[in-house]
Amino acid sequence: MGIFSWLFGQFIDVIEFKDDSQNTIVYRYPRGDSEIKYGAKLIVRDSQVAVFVDKGEIADVMTPGTYELKTENLPLLTDLQHWDHGFKSPFKADVYFINTKIFTNLKWGTKNPIIVRDKEFDIVRLKAFGTYEIRVKDPVKLLKNLVGTDGHFTTEEITEQLSSLIVSKLSIALGEDDTSILDLTRNYDDFGEYIKKVLEEDFDKYGLELVNVTVENISLPKEVEEAIDKRSSRAAVGNLDEHLKYQSAESLENSSSASEVASIATGLAMAKEIEKSFDKKDEPTPPPIPTKKYYIVVDEKPNGPHSLDYIKSLIESGKLEEDDLIWREGLKEWVEVKDELPEFFKSVTPPPIPNSHE
């Protein structure tokens, strides 16, 4: 290679970016130590914006089209580099291509369950996931606040951060919504619109637009889902007794075996008992009947507590007399047994002696 060929090889005469990656948001043209030839061709394709940066300062922003890089097409860069009116020499500058297309099918999801209060299941833990779409709205903000000097900025570098923003707003929405968890599916679209609206300012500071948010699923813990399945199964069967009677009648039409008939009868009996047990689950259970407990004095010390039946047996056996002391909860002080339990000391008057007949 001759020296002139080497020299001319150091000048860049065509600048363009062909994107086949589907995930590149920002791409810096690999200039290296080469200089851009004065009058070089810049090709900016549809869904692209080219941004010139001179020593860290953002200069000219070029929309889709084909340009000759001259002073008249680069007014801001001309001012930054203090070019004279007749300047036609090669120059150095970084060229960033910004992809302005809509990036679709980006994933978001909860890493940890969202704890919410539900009117049917009290406090439950929810998991959720879905997709979202973004596009670059302001290339200058994007470069300043997010990309920096990154020469190849992709969606993977920001999806985790953006997903966290979406989950945080969904948590607020679920906390404020009083819809039962069983009916949440009808609100998926509303949740998506809510998240898109409340995150508009957060995305704007990065130069991005949140185009769409889709809530694909909000799920319950496994044990709660199993309980719902059981409830649904019982509702689908309806009246268990009638259901089994119908099945039994179908079986009788297709079988004359005595053993099968006996099995069906047993099944019907079991069905009735099962249905009774279902019905009893909803019946209130009364609390136990309160019973009085008594204390007596033995060797000048409280002794008890004793049941009423036990106290009665002591009275009948003469071990507890009417002027002995007794106490129970509710009495302010000890009282005599005859005052507390007078019914056990009622005197029995015998009937009159009949007249004798000779």
mmCIF file of C-alpha atoms in Angstrom:
data_model
loop_
_atom_site.group_PDB
_atom_site.id
_atom_site.type_symbol
_atom_site.label_atom_id
_atom_site.label_comp_id
_atom_site.label_asym_id
_atom_site.label_seq_id
_atom_site.Cartn_x
_atom_site.Cartn_y
_atom_site.Cartn_z
ATOM 1 C CA MET A 1 0.000 0.000 0.000
ATOM 2 C CA GLY A 2 1.377 3.428 -1.044
ATOM 3 C CA ILE A 3 1.621 6.270 1.385
ATOM 4 C CA PHE A 4 -1.127 8.233 -0.409
ATOM 5 C CA SER A 5 -3.515 5.289 -0.247
ATOM 6 C CA TRP A 6 -2.823 5.004 3.478
ATOM 7 C CA LEU A 7 -3.406 8.706 4.005
ATOM 8 C CA PHE A 8 -6.696 8.755 2.110
ATOM 9 C CA GLY A 9 -7.767 5.627 3.997
ATOM 10 C CA GLN A 10 -7.763 7.614 7.230
ATOM 11 C CA PHE A 11 -10.660 9.799 6.046
ATOM 12 C CA ILE A 12 -14.257 8.606 6.425
ATOM 13 C CA ASP A 13 -16.417 9.491 3.443
ATOM 14 C CA VAL A 14 -19.658 7.560 4.199
ATOM 15 C CA ILE A 15 -21.310 7.328 7.604
ATOM 16 C CA GLU A 16 -24.328 5.033 8.073
ATOM 17 C CA PHE A 17 -25.767 2.381 10.378
ATOM 18 C CA LYS A 18 -27.579 -0.715 9.164
ATOM 19 C CA ASP A 19 -29.357 -2.288 12.134
ATOM 20 C CA ASP A 20 -30.180 -5.997 12.042
ATOM 21 C CA SER A 21 -30.122 -6.574 15.804
ATOM 22 C CA GLN A 22 -33.715 -5.565 16.725
ATOM 23 C CA ASN A 23 -32.546 -4.542 20.218
ATOM 24 C CA THR A 24 -30.079 -1.676 19.587
ATOM 25 C CA ILE A 25 -31.292 1.680 20.861
ATOM 26 C CA VAL A 26 -28.065 3.685 20.407
ATOM 27 C CA TYR A 27 -25.046 2.925 18.218
ATOM 28 C CA ARG A 28 -21.900 5.055 18.023
ATOM 29 C CA TYR A 29 -20.253 4.990 14.612
ATOM 30 C CA PRO A 30 -16.796 3.366 15.028
ATOM 31 C CA ARG A 31 -14.594 6.245 13.883
ATOM 32 C CA GLY A 32 -11.507 5.247 15.847
ATOM 33 C CA ASP A 33 -8.678 7.677 15.163
ATOM 34 C CA SER A 34 -9.925 8.453 11.673
ATOM 35 C CA GLU A 35 -11.249 11.855 10.656
ATOM 36 C CA ILE A 36 -14.466 12.604 8.802
ATOM 37 C CA LYS A 37 -13.872 13.929 5.319
ATOM 38 C CA TYR A 38 -15.326 17.357 4.612
ATOM 39 C CA GLY A 39 -18.323 16.780 2.348
ATOM 40 C CA ALA A 40 -18.634 13.153 3.425
ATOM 41 C CA LYS A 41 -22.028 11.507 2.997
ATOM 42 C CA LEU A 42 -24.248 10.874 6.041
ATOM 43 C CA ILE A 43 -27.114 8.427 5.525
ATOM 44 C CA VAL A 44 -29.863 8.475 8.176
ATOM 45 C CA ARG A 45 -32.489 5.821 7.534
ATOM 46 C CA ASP A 46 -36.147 5.786 8.507
ATOM 47 C CA SER A 47 -36.656 5.307 12.263
ATOM 48 C CA GLN A 48 -33.193 6.739 12.892
ATOM 49 C CA VAL A 49 -31.737 9.999 14.151
ATOM 50 C CA ALA A 50 -28.030 10.905 13.937
ATOM 51 C CA VAL A 51 -26.528 13.050 16.698
ATOM 52 C CA PHE A 52 -23.103 14.719 16.456
ATOM 53 C CA VAL A 53 -21.155 15.027 19.697
ATOM 54 C CA ASP A 54 -17.997 17.124 19.941
ATOM 55 C CA LYS A 55 -15.828 16.479 22.994
ATOM 56 C CA GLY A 56 -18.827 15.513 25.126
ATOM 57 C CA GLU A 57 -21.062 18.348 23.925
ATOM 58 C CA ILE A 58 -24.141 17.515 21.860
ATOM 59 C CA ALA A 59 -24.224 19.399 18.585
ATOM 60 C CA ASP A 60 -26.400 18.814 15.515
ATOM 61 C CA VAL A 61 -29.305 16.338 15.348
ATOM 62 C CA MET A 62 -30.002 14.946 11.876
ATOM 63 C CA THR A 63 -33.383 13.416 10.983
ATOM 64 C CA PRO A 64 -33.860 10.738 8.237
ATOM 65 C CA GLY A 65 -32.255 11.698 4.936
ATOM 66 C CA THR A 66 -28.933 11.878 3.073
ATOM 67 C CA TYR A 67 -26.572 14.772 3.833
ATOM 68 C CA GLU A 68 -23.256 16.203 2.690
ATOM 69 C CA LEU A 69 -21.322 17.053 5.815
ATOM 70 C CA LYS A 70 -20.434 20.697 5.238
ATOM 71 C CA THR A 71 -20.493 23.754 7.444
ATOM 72 C CA GLU A 72 -23.968 24.768 6.256
ATOM 73 C CA ASN A 73 -25.408 21.404 7.357
ATOM 74 C CA LEU A 74 -23.611 21.396 10.713
ATOM 75 C CA PRO A 75 -24.180 24.843 12.246
ATOM 76 C CA LEU A 76 -23.824 23.792 15.880
ATOM 77 C CA LEU A 77 -20.737 21.685 15.235
ATOM 78 C CA THR A 78 -19.276 24.596 13.235
ATOM 79 C CA ASP A 79 -19.679 26.879 16.238
ATOM 80 C CA LEU A 80 -18.247 24.328 18.656
ATOM 81 C CA GLN A 81 -15.155 23.747 16.504
ATOM 82 C CA HIS A 82 -14.768 27.455 15.595
ATOM 83 C CA TRP A 83 -14.529 26.769 11.899
ATOM 84 C CA ASP A 84 -13.857 29.701 9.595
ATOM 85 C CA HIS A 85 -16.224 30.400 6.741
ATOM 86 C CA GLY A 86 -13.941 28.724 4.208
ATOM 87 C CA PHE A 87 -13.169 25.649 6.299
ATOM 88 C CA LYS A 88 -12.939 22.467 4.201
ATOM 89 C CA SER A 89 -10.566 20.234 6.162
ATOM 90 C CA PRO A 90 -11.359 16.818 7.656
ATOM 91 C CA PHE A 91 -12.655 16.902 11.219
ATOM 92 C CA LYS A 92 -13.251 14.689 14.241
ATOM 93 C CA ALA A 93 -16.622 14.177 15.953
ATOM 94 C CA ASP A 94 -18.609 11.289 17.385
ATOM 95 C CA VAL A 95 -21.759 10.291 15.518
ATOM 96 C CA TYR A 96 -24.486 8.467 17.481
ATOM 97 C CA PHE A 97 -27.320 6.745 15.640
ATOM 98 C CA ILE A 98 -30.520 6.671 17.718
ATOM 99 C CA ASN A 99 -33.136 4.063 16.830
ATOM 100 C CA THR A 100 -36.582 5.692 17.068
ATOM 101 C CA LYS A 101 -38.680 2.643 16.185
ATOM 102 C CA ILE A 102 -41.053 1.038 18.717
ATOM 103 C CA PHE A 103 -39.341 -1.707 20.717
ATOM 104 C CA THR A 104 -41.961 -4.379 21.369
ATOM 105 C CA ASN A 105 -42.409 -7.463 23.547
ATOM 106 C CA LEU A 106 -40.236 -6.237 26.404
ATOM 107 C CA LYS A 107 -40.923 -8.254 29.552
ATOM 108 C CA TRP A 108 -41.846 -7.116 33.045
ATOM 109 C CA GLY A 109 -42.757 -9.172 36.104
ATOM 110 C CA THR A 110 -42.749 -9.318 39.884
ATOM 111 C CA LYS A 111 -39.621 -10.709 41.540
ATOM 112 C CA ASN A 112 -41.349 -10.884 44.924
ATOM 113 C CA PRO A 113 -45.089 -11.274 45.590
ATOM 114 C CA ILE A 114 -47.252 -8.175 46.015
ATOM 115 C CA ILE A 115 -49.174 -8.348 49.318
ATOM 116 C CA VAL A 116 -52.719 -6.982 49.072
ATOM 117 C CA ARG A 117 -55.931 -7.115 51.107
ATOM 118 C CA ASP A 118 -58.850 -8.861 49.410
ATOM 119 C CA LYS A 119 -62.490 -8.850 50.510
ATOM 120 C CA GLU A 120 -62.898 -12.583 49.828
ATOM 121 C CA PHE A 121 -59.519 -14.044 50.799
ATOM 122 C CA ASP A 122 -58.389 -11.432 53.350
ATOM 123 C CA ILE A 123 -54.616 -10.917 52.869
ATOM 124 C CA VAL A 124 -53.045 -12.634 49.842
ATOM 125 C CA ARG A 125 -49.815 -12.591 47.880
ATOM 126 C CA LEU A 126 -50.002 -11.897 44.146
ATOM 127 C CA LYS A 127 -47.571 -12.359 41.285
ATOM 128 C CA ALA A 128 -47.950 -10.597 37.953
ATOM 129 C CA PHE A 129 -46.217 -10.367 34.586
ATOM 130 C CA GLY A 130 -46.728 -8.896 31.129
ATOM 131 C CA THR A 131 -45.093 -6.956 28.301
ATOM 132 C CA TYR A 132 -44.526 -3.328 27.373
ATOM 133 C CA GLU A 133 -43.399 -1.203 24.416
ATOM 134 C CA ILE A 134 -41.109 1.845 24.313
ATOM 135 C CA ARG A 135 -39.575 4.234 21.810
ATOM 136 C CA VAL A 136 -37.133 7.126 21.917
ATOM 137 C CA LYS A 137 -38.954 10.462 22.093
ATOM 138 C CA ASP A 138 -36.047 12.836 22.803
ATOM 139 C CA PRO A 139 -32.600 11.657 21.560
ATOM 140 C CA VAL A 140 -30.751 14.472 23.372
ATOM 141 C CA LYS A 141 -32.276 13.567 26.772
ATOM 142 C CA LEU A 142 -31.552 9.913 26.109
ATOM 143 C CA LEU A 143 -27.862 10.576 25.471
ATOM 144 C CA LYS A 144 -27.468 12.952 28.402
ATOM 145 C CA ASN A 145 -29.436 11.089 31.078
ATOM 146 C CA LEU A 146 -29.175 7.421 30.192
ATOM 147 C CA VAL A 147 -26.631 6.448 27.553
ATOM 148 C CA GLY A 148 -23.630 8.646 28.364
ATOM 149 C CA THR A 149 -20.574 7.380 26.505
ATOM 150 C CA ASP A 150 -21.949 3.871 25.906
ATOM 151 C CA GLY A 151 -21.130 3.048 22.296
ATOM 152 C CA HIS A 152 -23.710 0.265 21.935
ATOM 153 C CA PHE A 153 -26.775 0.743 24.131
ATOM 154 C CA THR A 154 -29.391 -2.048 23.963
ATOM 155 C CA THR A 155 -32.816 -2.738 25.446
ATOM 156 C CA GLU A 156 -31.314 -5.341 27.806
ATOM 157 C CA GLU A 157 -29.475 -2.563 29.647
ATOM 158 C CA ILE A 158 -32.668 -0.825 30.769
ATOM 159 C CA THR A 159 -35.412 -3.483 30.872
ATOM 160 C CA GLU A 160 -34.727 -4.399 34.504
ATOM 161 C CA GLN A 161 -34.941 -0.775 35.595
ATOM 162 C CA LEU A 162 -38.081 -0.082 33.569
ATOM 163 C CA SER A 163 -39.686 -3.327 34.752
ATOM 164 C CA SER A 164 -39.146 -2.256 38.365
ATOM 165 C CA LEU A 165 -40.919 1.033 37.652
ATOM 166 C CA ILE A 166 -43.901 -0.800 36.153
ATOM 167 C CA VAL A 167 -44.172 -3.255 39.070
ATOM 168 C CA SER A 168 -44.022 -0.417 41.609
ATOM 169 C CA LYS A 169 -46.976 1.345 39.984
ATOM 170 C CA LEU A 170 -48.934 -1.904 39.631
ATOM 171 C CA SER A 171 -48.476 -2.491 43.369
ATOM 172 C CA ILE A 172 -50.054 0.898 44.059
ATOM 173 C CA ALA A 173 -52.916 0.187 41.652
ATOM 174 C CA LEU A 174 -53.686 -3.187 43.251
ATOM 175 C CA GLY A 175 -53.554 -1.663 46.717
ATOM 176 C CA GLU A 176 -56.047 1.061 45.799
ATOM 177 C CA ASP A 177 -58.417 -1.174 43.810
ATOM 178 C CA ASP A 178 -61.179 -2.885 45.800
ATOM 179 C CA THR A 179 -62.101 -5.391 43.090
ATOM 180 C CA SER A 180 -62.092 -8.999 44.264
ATOM 181 C CA ILE A 181 -59.120 -11.009 43.062
ATOM 182 C CA LEU A 182 -61.559 -13.356 41.321
ATOM 183 C CA ASP A 183 -62.672 -10.444 39.114
ATOM 184 C CA LEU A 184 -59.266 -8.862 38.403
ATOM 185 C CA THR A 185 -59.077 -10.201 34.844
ATOM 186 C CA ARG A 186 -61.661 -7.681 33.665
ATOM 187 C CA ASN A 187 -59.411 -4.850 34.908
ATOM 188 C CA TYR A 188 -56.188 -5.853 33.119
ATOM 189 C CA ASP A 189 -56.631 -3.181 30.429
ATOM 190 C CA ASP A 190 -57.381 -0.527 33.059
ATOM 191 C CA PHE A 191 -54.238 -1.424 34.984
ATOM 192 C CA GLY A 192 -52.181 -1.104 31.793
ATOM 193 C CA GLU A 193 -53.590 2.346 31.014
ATOM 194 C CA TYR A 194 -53.063 3.458 34.609
ATOM 195 C CA ILE A 195 -49.405 2.389 34.609
ATOM 196 C CA LYS A 196 -48.779 4.049 31.246
ATOM 197 C CA LYS A 197 -50.238 7.326 32.494
ATOM 198 C CA VAL A 198 -48.499 7.518 35.877
ATOM 199 C CA LEU A 199 -45.101 6.565 34.412
ATOM 200 C CA GLU A 200 -45.175 9.178 31.649
ATOM 201 C CA GLU A 201 -43.025 11.635 33.609
ATOM 202 C CA ASP A 202 -40.528 8.958 34.724
ATOM 203 C CA PHE A 203 -39.945 7.785 31.145
ATOM 204 C CA ASP A 204 -39.840 11.336 29.808
ATOM 205 C CA LYS A 205 -36.773 12.238 31.890
ATOM 206 C CA TYR A 206 -34.903 9.464 30.039
ATOM 207 C CA GLY A 207 -36.127 10.712 26.665
ATOM 208 C CA LEU A 208 -38.366 7.659 26.293
ATOM 209 C CA GLU A 209 -42.071 7.113 25.714
ATOM 210 C CA LEU A 210 -43.963 4.215 27.252
ATOM 211 C CA VAL A 211 -46.131 3.302 24.277
ATOM 212 C CA ASN A 212 -48.114 0.438 25.782
ATOM 213 C CA VAL A 213 -48.301 -1.780 28.879
ATOM 214 C CA THR A 214 -50.007 -5.181 28.815
ATOM 215 C CA VAL A 215 -50.924 -7.101 31.958
ATOM 216 C CA GLU A 216 -50.942 -10.745 30.888
ATOM 217 C CA ASN A 217 -51.545 -12.451 34.221
ATOM 218 C CA ILE A 218 -52.058 -11.791 37.917
ATOM 219 C CA SER A 219 -51.815 -15.072 39.803
ATOM 220 C CA LEU A 220 -52.534 -16.308 43.308
ATOM 221 C CA PRO A 221 -50.410 -18.616 45.475
ATOM 222 C CA LYS A 222 -50.788 -22.313 44.673
ATOM 223 C CA GLU A 223 -52.699 -23.143 47.861
ATOM 224 C CA VAL A 224 -55.287 -20.413 47.204
ATOM 225 C CA GLU A 225 -55.738 -21.574 43.597
ATOM 226 C CA GLU A 226 -56.334 -25.129 44.848
ATOM 227 C CA ALA A 227 -59.022 -23.881 47.236
ATOM 228 C CA ILE A 228 -60.740 -22.045 44.380
ATOM 229 C CA ASP A 229 -60.588 -25.194 42.224
ATOM 230 C CA LYS A 230 -62.293 -27.194 44.969
ATOM 231 C CA ARG A 231 -65.032 -24.598 45.321
ATOM 232 C CA SER A 232 -65.553 -24.580 41.531
ATOM 233 C CA SER A 233 -65.733 -28.364 41.379
ATOM 234 C CA ARG A 234 -68.426 -28.485 44.036
ATOM 235 C CA ALA A 235 -70.435 -25.765 42.281
ATOM 236 C CA ALA A 236 -70.172 -27.627 38.961
ATOM 237 C CA VAL A 237 -71.642 -30.802 40.473
ATOM 238 C CA GLY A 238 -74.575 -28.882 41.987
ATOM 239 C CA ASN A 239 -76.900 -31.048 44.111
ATOM 240 C CA LEU A 240 -74.682 -34.020 44.920
ATOM 241 C CA ASP A 241 -77.583 -36.332 45.739
ATOM 242 C CA GLU A 242 -79.412 -35.628 42.467
ATOM 243 C CA HIS A 243 -76.181 -35.946 40.523
ATOM 244 C CA LEU A 244 -75.445 -39.404 41.901
ATOM 245 C CA LYS A 245 -79.052 -40.506 41.422
ATOM 246 C CA TYR A 246 -78.781 -39.590 37.756
ATOM 247 C CA GLN A 247 -75.513 -41.511 37.399
ATOM 248 C CA SER A 248 -77.058 -44.501 39.147
ATOM 249 C CA ALA A 249 -80.076 -44.510 36.818
ATOM 250 C CA GLU A 250 -77.728 -44.438 33.827
ATOM 251 C CA SER A 251 -75.824 -47.406 35.237
ATOM 252 C CA LEU A 252 -79.051 -49.397 35.876
ATOM 253 C CA GLU A 253 -80.053 -49.091 32.235
ATOM 254 C CA ASN A 254 -76.794 -50.708 31.182
ATOM 255 C CA SER A 255 -76.430 -53.351 33.915
ATOM 256 C CA SER A 256 -78.568 -56.033 35.631
ATOM 257 C CA SER A 257 -75.900 -57.327 37.961
ATOM 258 C CA ALA A 258 -77.042 -57.568 41.587
ATOM 259 C CA SER A 259 -73.580 -56.601 42.819
ATOM 260 C CA GLU A 260 -73.587 -53.461 40.696
ATOM 261 C CA VAL A 261 -77.053 -52.514 41.981
ATOM 262 C CA ALA A 262 -75.812 -52.981 45.536
ATOM 263 C CA SER A 263 -72.789 -50.793 44.809
ATOM 264 C CA ILE A 264 -75.066 -48.091 43.444
ATOM 265 C CA ALA A 265 -77.242 -48.205 46.557
ATOM 266 C CA THR A 266 -74.163 -47.896 48.737
ATOM 267 C CA GLY A 267 -73.016 -44.942 46.650
ATOM 268 C CA LEU A 268 -76.356 -43.191 47.113
ATOM 269 C CA ALA A 269 -76.193 -43.650 50.874
ATOM 270 C CA MET A 270 -72.666 -42.273 50.948
ATOM 271 C CA ALA A 271 -73.736 -39.348 48.784
ATOM 272 C CA LYS A 272 -76.434 -38.385 51.253
ATOM 273 C CA GLU A 273 -73.999 -38.500 54.134
ATOM 274 C CA ILE A 274 -71.455 -36.416 52.187
ATOM 275 C CA GLU A 275 -74.093 -33.850 51.282
ATOM 276 C CA LYS A 276 -75.155 -33.649 54.927
ATOM 277 C CA SER A 277 -71.562 -33.026 55.922
ATOM 278 C CA PHE A 278 -71.324 -30.185 53.356
ATOM 279 C CA ASP A 279 -74.512 -28.643 54.712
ATOM 280 C CA LYS A 280 -73.338 -28.921 58.313
ATOM 281 C CA LYS A 281 -70.156 -27.011 57.567
ATOM 282 C CA ASP A 282 -72.113 -23.800 57.285
ATOM 283 C CA GLU A 283 -74.222 -24.365 60.425
ATOM 284 C CA PRO A 284 -73.101 -22.372 63.482
ATOM 285 C CA THR A 285 -71.775 -24.407 66.407
ATOM 286 C CA PRO A 286 -73.111 -23.185 69.793
ATOM 287 C CA PRO A 287 -70.534 -22.543 72.541
ATOM 288 C CA PRO A 288 -70.377 -24.956 75.507
ATOM 289 C CA ILE A 289 -72.867 -24.381 78.338
ATOM 290 C CA PRO A 290 -71.084 -22.637 81.222
ATOM 291 C CA THR A 291 -70.946 -24.594 84.493
ATOM 292 C CA LYS A 292 -70.409 -23.279 87.997
ATOM 293 C CA LYS A 293 -67.346 -24.325 89.909
ATOM 294 C CA TYR A 294 -67.312 -24.238 93.727
ATOM 295 C CA TYR A 295 -64.651 -23.951 96.395
ATOM 296 C CA ILE A 296 -65.111 -25.332 99.939
ATOM 297 C CA VAL A 297 -63.022 -25.009 103.102
ATOM 298 C CA VAL A 298 -60.862 -27.998 104.013
ATOM 299 C CA ASP A 299 -58.406 -27.662 106.903
ATOM 300 C CA GLU A 300 -59.038 -23.909 106.870
ATOM 301 C CA LYS A 301 -57.853 -23.634 103.244
ATOM 302 C CA PRO A 302 -59.760 -23.196 99.950
ATOM 303 C CA ASN A 303 -60.260 -26.495 98.184
ATOM 304 C CA GLY A 304 -61.503 -26.762 94.610
ATOM 305 C CA PRO A 305 -62.773 -26.067 92.116
ATOM 306 C CA HIS A 306 -65.514 -28.731 92.290
ATOM 307 C CA SER A 307 -68.509 -29.421 90.099
ATOM 308 C CA LEU A 308 -72.058 -29.001 91.375
ATOM 309 C CA ASP A 309 -72.588 -32.767 91.211
ATOM 310 C CA TYR A 310 -69.581 -33.325 93.447
ATOM 311 C CA ILE A 311 -70.838 -30.726 95.962
ATOM 312 C CA LYS A 312 -74.241 -32.442 95.971
ATOM 313 C CA SER A 313 -72.643 -35.795 96.734
ATOM 314 C CA LEU A 314 -70.766 -34.257 99.682
ATOM 315 C CA ILE A 315 -74.011 -32.853 101.062
ATOM 316 C CA GLU A 316 -75.877 -36.137 100.660
ATOM 317 C CA SER A 317 -73.095 -38.060 102.372
ATOM 318 C CA GLY A 318 -73.033 -35.586 105.274
ATOM 319 C CA LYS A 319 -69.456 -34.489 104.590
ATOM 320 C CA LEU A 320 -70.625 -30.976 103.769
ATOM 321 C CA GLU A 321 -73.123 -29.434 106.187
ATOM 322 C CA GLU A 322 -75.463 -26.526 105.719
ATOM 323 C CA ASP A 323 -73.449 -24.060 107.806
ATOM 324 C CA ASP A 324 -70.136 -24.889 106.114
ATOM 325 C CA LEU A 325 -68.657 -22.161 103.896
ATOM 326 C CA ILE A 326 -68.695 -22.232 100.079
ATOM 327 C CA TRP A 327 -67.608 -19.824 97.329
ATOM 328 C CA ARG A 328 -67.849 -19.496 93.535
ATOM 329 C CA GLU A 329 -66.918 -16.885 90.954
ATOM 330 C CA GLY A 330 -69.346 -13.976 91.179
ATOM 331 C CA LEU A 331 -69.670 -14.026 95.010
ATOM 332 C CA LYS A 332 -68.055 -11.178 96.920
ATOM 333 C CA GLU A 333 -67.338 -13.347 99.968
ATOM 334 C CA TRP A 334 -67.725 -16.850 101.350
ATOM 335 C CA VAL A 335 -71.313 -17.884 102.220
ATOM 336 C CA GLU A 336 -72.914 -20.793 104.000
ATOM 337 C CA VAL A 337 -73.837 -23.749 101.866
ATOM 338 C CA LYS A 338 -77.545 -23.527 102.775
ATOM 339 C CA ASP A 339 -77.665 -19.938 101.445
ATOM 340 C CA GLU A 340 -76.005 -20.774 98.141
ATOM 341 C CA LEU A 341 -77.661 -24.146 97.563
ATOM 342 C CA PRO A 342 -80.902 -24.118 99.551
ATOM 343 C CA GLU A 343 -82.524 -26.653 97.235
ATOM 344 C CA PHE A 344 -80.271 -29.379 98.665
ATOM 345 C CA PHE A 345 -81.518 -28.795 102.232
ATOM 346 C CA LYS A 346 -85.268 -28.707 101.815
ATOM 347 C CA SER A 347 -86.921 -30.706 104.565
ATOM 348 C CA VAL A 348 -89.131 -33.476 103.409
ATOM 349 C CA THR A 349 -92.479 -33.715 105.266
ATOM 350 C CA PRO A 350 -93.964 -37.191 105.190
ATOM 351 C CA PRO A 351 -97.630 -37.553 104.259
ATOM 352 C CA PRO A 352 -100.228 -38.101 107.033
ATOM 353 C CA ILE A 353 -100.598 -41.607 108.412
ATOM 354 C CA PRO A 354 -103.760 -43.179 107.079
ATOM 355 C CA ASN A 355 -106.490 -44.261 109.559
ATOM 356 C CA SER A 356 -106.477 -47.952 110.338
ATOM 357 C CA HIS A 357 -109.655 -49.961 109.754
ATOM 358 C CA GLU A 358 -110.591 -52.829 111.941
#
